[in-house]
Amino acid sequence: MTYAAGRHFLQIPGPTNVPERILRAIDRATIDHRGPEFGALGLEVLAGLRAVFKCQTPVVIYPASGTGAWEAALVNTLNADDRVLMAETGQFATLWKNMAQKLGLQPEFIPGDWRHGADPAAIEARLSEDKARAIKAVCVVHNETSTGVTSRIAEVRKAIDRAAHPALFMVDTISSLASMDYRHDEWGVDVTIGGSQKGLMLPAGLSFNAISDKARTASKQAKLPKSYWSWEEMIAANKTGYFPYTPGTNLLYGLREALQMLLHEEGLDNVFRRHMRHAEATRQAVRVWGLEIQCLNPAEYSNSLTAVQMPAGHSEVAFRKVVLERFDMSLGSGLGKVADKVFRIGHLGDFNDLTLLGTLAGVEMGLELAGVPHRKGGVAAAMASITSAPVTSSVSPVRSAA
Amino acid sequence: MTYAAGRHFLQIPGPTNVPERILRAIDRATIDHRGPEFGALGLEVLAGLRAVFKCQTPVVIYPASGTGAWEAALVNTLNADDRVLMAETGQFATLWKNMAQKLGLQPEFIPGDWRHGADPAAIEARLSEDKARAIKAVCVVHNETSTGVTSRIAEVRKAIDRAAHPALFMVDTISSLASMDYRHDEWGVDVTIGGSQKGLMLPAGLSFNAISDKARTASKQAKLPKSYWSWEEMIAANKTGYFPYTPGTNLLYGLREALQMLLHEEGLDNVFRRHMRHAEATRQAVRVWGLEIQCLNPAEYSNSLTAVQMPAGHSEVAFRKVVLERFDMSLGSGLGKVADKVFRIGHLGDFNDLTLLGTLAGVEMGLELAGVPHRKGGVAAAMASITSAPVTSSVSPVRSAA
Amino acid sequence: MTYAAGRHFLQIPGPTNVPERILRAIDRATIDHRGPEFGALGLEVLAGLRAVFKCQTPVVIYPASGTGAWEAALVNTLNADDRVLMAETGQFATLWKNMAQKLGLQPEFIPGDWRHGADPAAIEARLSEDKARAIKAVCVVHNETSTGVTSRIAEVRKAIDRAAHPALFMVDTISSLASMDYRHDEWGVDVTIGGSQKGLMLPAGLSFNAISDKARTASKQAKLPKSYWSWEEMIAANKTGYFPYTPGTNLLYGLREALQMLLHEEGLDNVFRRHMRHAEATRQAVRVWGLEIQCLNPAEYSNSLTAVQMPAGHSEVAFRKVVLERFDMSLGSGLGKVADKVFRIGHLGDFNDLTLLGTLAGVEMGLELAGVPHRKGGVAAAMASITSAPVTSSVSPVRSAA
Amino acid sequence: MTYAAGRHFLQIPGPTNVPERILRAIDRATIDHRGPEFGALGLEVLAGLRAVFKCQTPVVIYPASGTGAWEAALVNTLNADDRVLMAETGQFATLWKNMAQKLGLQPEFIPGDWRHGADPAAIEARLSEDKARAIKAVCVVHNETSTGVTSRIAEVRKAIDRAAHPALFMVDTISSLASMDYRHDEWGVDVTIGGSQKGLMLPAGLSFNAISDKARTASKQAKLPKSYWSWEEMIAANKTGYFPYTPGTNLLYGLREALQMLLHEEGLDNVFRRHMRHAEATRQAVRVWGLEIQCLNPAEYSNSLTAVQMPAGHSEVAFRKVVLERFDMSLGSGLGKVADKVFRIGHLGDFNDLTLLGTLAGVEMGLELAGVPHRKGGVAAAMASITSAPVTSSVSPVRSAA
């Protein structure tokens, strides 16, 4: 039997469920990427992305996964053996650090317990020590997808400023962009990295760099070899809406639709409030179950996913297998240091109250069927949380038809 | 704002949620309905439909709503002023009776309380009285969509047989076909009426007559005017897979996909068990809420929908408005005699455990927000029902890709 | 091998090629046909259809093939044994006449040679003879799909008026609507029949009646049995955008998109001019090939299809088989009296200059490969016709993205 | 007006027209890229790609444009300042050479006239001179998309062998793969670069490296910084069908469908013969027009595109603008040294005889309308070419339905 009735619950913390409007927009004949229609498309999506990043300076789009945009940020701004200060917030911070090493940089990794965000004080301390200004960049993951912990970017900015350190500030927003508030310009970030497959509700395949003037200036001196990722050809071609090499036209159709929905229909502030409501309800459920939220500091809770610790002696792999086979729901696995110790509930992207409650019901029933000790009532608590939440965005009775 | 995040919960008792595989199959270039490819398509779907109806004799397909197939059943078999025995099981039985009147027939309507199925004993009694054999057909709705009550078709057949009455037996399976067990041949039905938009998981636009030899013989003498609905041209053309007038080719693509999923992937018996599991969980929830199920006889519970009575003094219209606006879920309204008194939860078609629980959560939260007296815990009861249900069909880890 | 590279050329005179925008609009989740979003959809498409028919009075939509709308026109307005005057313009006029007989009417069929449209003089003469006003309706096919001959509707209207005859005037526009100019109100038509699968560029499955006040008045007295096709319930429900039984919601999504394209983007007048350009180029090609156009009167040429006579002794069936197998193009067959004698080239719907030339190339090459005597140069003549045609609608460089 | 009737003719030499089956395959819910269903998908497409490249060793897939796969080939195998021998066949060879420079390599560019492929004798001569074996790689573009000239890869291989030179052999097949015969293993290529958006009939966004054992051995010593493009993590993860970072899942769905069509339905040999037939017909047309084919050596004609020289004093930009605005067809522009001097007709990918003839008709009519001197009769010549071509693959009457 290959047909599983009903819709799969894709509740990993990304790639997220792609709305039918976006899939349908992608499902359209490709056009000439050098013709006039394409230029109009390019200008439209580039402008929309700047609104999402809250940035006046250029955003560039790569036909690549988010991992590529990490690489782009580094190779455009740095030189071989440059020292880079990074914060160990979890698996993705670790992978980014490993990438820096592979690219010939010298990352310094401020250790972390995977239950807290980057520590502004530690960053300030390290930068203050760096009298020689050997550190060329500070790299932080805004929302650590492996732990459900956010880092307080505005505070990290202040820490850098207090140290009066000239390092570039680079932030990964792959799993927070368009789900949680983020302000590239206001927070003084130099390079922000984003991807298409999370809050932007697209399939994977596009990734982004938002680039400050300072970063761009740095890029003129940066000598790491680069071609595909090079900002300058990209920014030059983008002025008229085109790209220096073949763009991912069909995903750009989807991006246009996503930007229309996020910016012009629901509105970013409503999007953020929706994610907050779902995250809060999820945490209420976890607490009732008697399980522990991986994130220890409520000020650092992620609104796009919740990582949950398994009780000692219980395997998240086994638990998720039950949930997948019995309820056709994919949950996020434990990664790296927390492999088989935490599972992750994605509640980001194109998501609503009832799908959240179906998701939490699947977790609660899965805990029971997998024999994981827990208290019942998590779903009920989440329902109470939802019904008592302020209605921030009423659902329109007339859903748009694409 | 026109974008409502997440997927709309379409929990009316049909049209039902159409799986993406079926929508994608419909979304394909039209072909020549007189060319060789079409003939192969026609033969395939006609054979598949016979398997769904469990019938060896012809099934015909109309490019029309289910209402058209009602009309087809009557005009192909009957003559002006023919007496027809019908059972008042609810709104759809009433509409069918009204149609019979408009078409110049003489329906006799055995009264009902809209909380029970057709009464085999009453039918037997009436037929036994009919010494003149004036009654030419007995018409019963298998699953009354307005009430969530089924009629026991096999027992009605036995009642007709006990009366040794030659009337044709016609059954509407519009909201039960491919959701609950149904056996055209074994149960001795002469004309079965079906539609595409419920258990078959298609959009509305196709409807069906499964036709016994006896019905077909009757049709040779039937004089009601007919052309579009005429069986003979249809059956003749169908022999090679074609149709006497332009067929709904794109919906036939979808039908082929649906038949593949129902017959060859999940399997009809698993489909029926799945609907049973969801219906039982729903009823457990309703009982905990302290609301009354419209259907009084457990032997007549519908597995495709559950109609629920509102507490006295509370409006289902107001309740459903809250659910739609707050949770983006459409529930079924009260129709006809039970307007504003019952609401209906559709749990048929392409549906799974977690979507059911999201649905029930939406009902439970809606009851609270609409100020309808109820006890909490319905969702929890449904979860208990689901986890304790036998696993009748394990979900394959490899979902088919169309 | 089942994959034929490239796009099939569906050049039958309907169903026509459905544009991707319309297929994608249909490929969307079904909504509650009793909910608020549906009402808005219904009102929008009903208003748009009135603009297409050029009619102020109601247009009704059936979830049915065009054949159903023929039946609706007759059963809503007439009584058993009513005399109906029809003109034998070809196969579809014949089928409509046969339908009238099956429905218990008394059609009178003015004979025709299948190479001319309905003769206004003959109609006037017959009506003038009918002193008893026994004739209740005059029925004409605007564009006879089997022959590529149009009937001059405005002149037929004048003929009826000259005879001062009160008969209703009914016109089939199934293969002309939205391809050639048509004016329900101005031409004094009482019932116009249309379908979705030709000029409206949708799959088959919707059909229409545009209804004059006079027709509606007649319908109050009409006694032919009817239910599915009944105008009154339809018109009553349509006032708020709803339907008396389950509508074909997904096709209505497509209809909305089609109306947007035809009325608000290309514009009906441009649509008509485009069809005229393609028809004229096709006729130029046929003349160069030395084949005979089935339509004898240039004033009656169809702009949506061209029927072409095969040279004596040559089979159109064999010719079309070569074209299908070698070039993956479907052409229209000869129907009824002209079976195996004419083939038909559809050039209507979503169609442009280059696709026309590909089509004509397929015909010219097919003639050669099938050994049908002809002169070469038809495609070249069509190219000359296209390049010399006035540019009535420039193609926008920015094609809309749905 | 934004709606241009009919289908746009996208006759640039890629991205090519994506078949509806492939677009529909892409238009499907994303799945967990770490779940069991994904692994099966990954293994299937990786195996299929090896069949397309005709290679037993690994092929890796990047979520990136073809330009990225160029970069991957270089950074995985080479070290800073390595000498690389490249052949100036046209614009894409030039861009690849520029990339090598940006990445810190030392390309040597054998000059060319943009009308011939890479010269095996010149390569042999240069390699023979290189007694120090300073040249680490020979890089050739199989099908130069800017000129419609192919390079004879098997002969280049022999040239390298005759020189007994150990340099790696790298070949760009972006615009030839799955359109013209290519044999990675048999021809002794070390790295073959491919992309999704040409013969594979997908949107842009995936690109490939087929990797010989020799290349892989070289990669162990290669020190150019790399992370995203690194083969080793990719090959390791691919063993079970997974990827080291988020893959472009939806494009992989499309790739699976494309591989099914190319390998299992039409068959690669039929695909190649079809492209040959269309290319030959195109060249016949160009000759009749009296225009000059950019490629001078018939042994090096491209079967996926034809580049045509404009008569002196005529602008291809102006000509293509007429064709786009009047006939809604995109042709390829002149690039680099031949800007405004040649235009390019793409005839690759999902393409058939009648679409080719529509394409050529658009060119011939465009020449006339743009006032470009030419002789008429090109389309007629192409028709003669097509009808006289051997039928290598008959079109099945039953087209598959996805």
XYZ file of N, CA and C in Angstrom, chain C residues 53 64-66 69 172-175 177 193-203 205-208:
75
model
N -22.102 36.716 -23.050
C -23.296 36.500 -23.884
C -23.885 37.821 -24.378
N -22.705 20.327 -16.252
C -23.106 19.374 -17.293
C -22.405 19.757 -18.583
N -22.375 18.825 -19.518
C -21.893 19.106 -20.864
C -22.870 20.014 -21.604
N -22.438 20.513 -22.738
C -23.292 21.370 -23.550
C -24.599 20.700 -23.950
N -27.293 21.553 -21.721
C -27.864 22.894 -21.879
C -28.838 22.952 -23.053
N -27.828 27.792 -30.413
C -26.684 27.054 -29.861
C -25.405 27.793 -30.252
N -24.668 28.258 -29.250
C -23.385 28.929 -29.519
C -22.223 28.124 -28.945
N -22.431 26.813 -28.806
C -21.406 26.035 -28.085
C -20.025 26.215 -28.688
N -19.944 26.194 -30.023
C -18.592 26.316 -30.611
C -18.307 27.709 -31.176
N -19.232 30.733 -28.982
C -19.172 31.674 -27.854
C -17.731 31.982 -27.480
N -27.574 28.831 -25.862
C -26.927 27.677 -25.212
C -25.411 27.796 -25.420
N -24.659 27.632 -24.345
C -23.208 27.669 -24.452
C -22.564 26.577 -23.620
N -21.272 26.375 -23.842
C -20.533 25.358 -23.089
C -19.156 25.870 -22.729
N -18.527 25.168 -21.811
C -17.254 25.670 -21.270
C -16.037 25.304 -22.108
N -16.130 24.277 -22.940
C -14.937 23.598 -23.453
C -14.450 24.069 -24.820
N -14.930 25.229 -25.277
C -14.495 25.700 -26.597
C -13.839 27.075 -26.410
N -14.535 28.124 -26.818
C -13.941 29.458 -26.716
C -13.645 29.876 -25.287
N -14.355 29.321 -24.333
C -14.092 29.688 -22.930
C -12.860 28.983 -22.374
N -12.297 28.052 -23.133
C -10.969 27.509 -22.821
C -10.923 26.661 -21.561
N -12.078 26.156 -21.133
C -12.136 25.296 -19.952
C -12.276 23.838 -20.379
N -12.017 22.907 -19.485
C -12.437 21.534 -19.752
C -13.961 21.476 -19.893
N -17.687 20.351 -18.930
C -18.292 20.099 -17.637
C -19.193 21.213 -17.135
N -19.157 22.365 -17.797
C -20.107 23.436 -17.482
C -20.855 23.787 -18.763
N -22.137 24.089 -18.616
C -22.871 24.601 -19.780
C -23.866 25.636 -19.316
N -24.385 26.391 -20.268
C -25.082 27.641 -19.929
C -26.354 27.812 -20.723
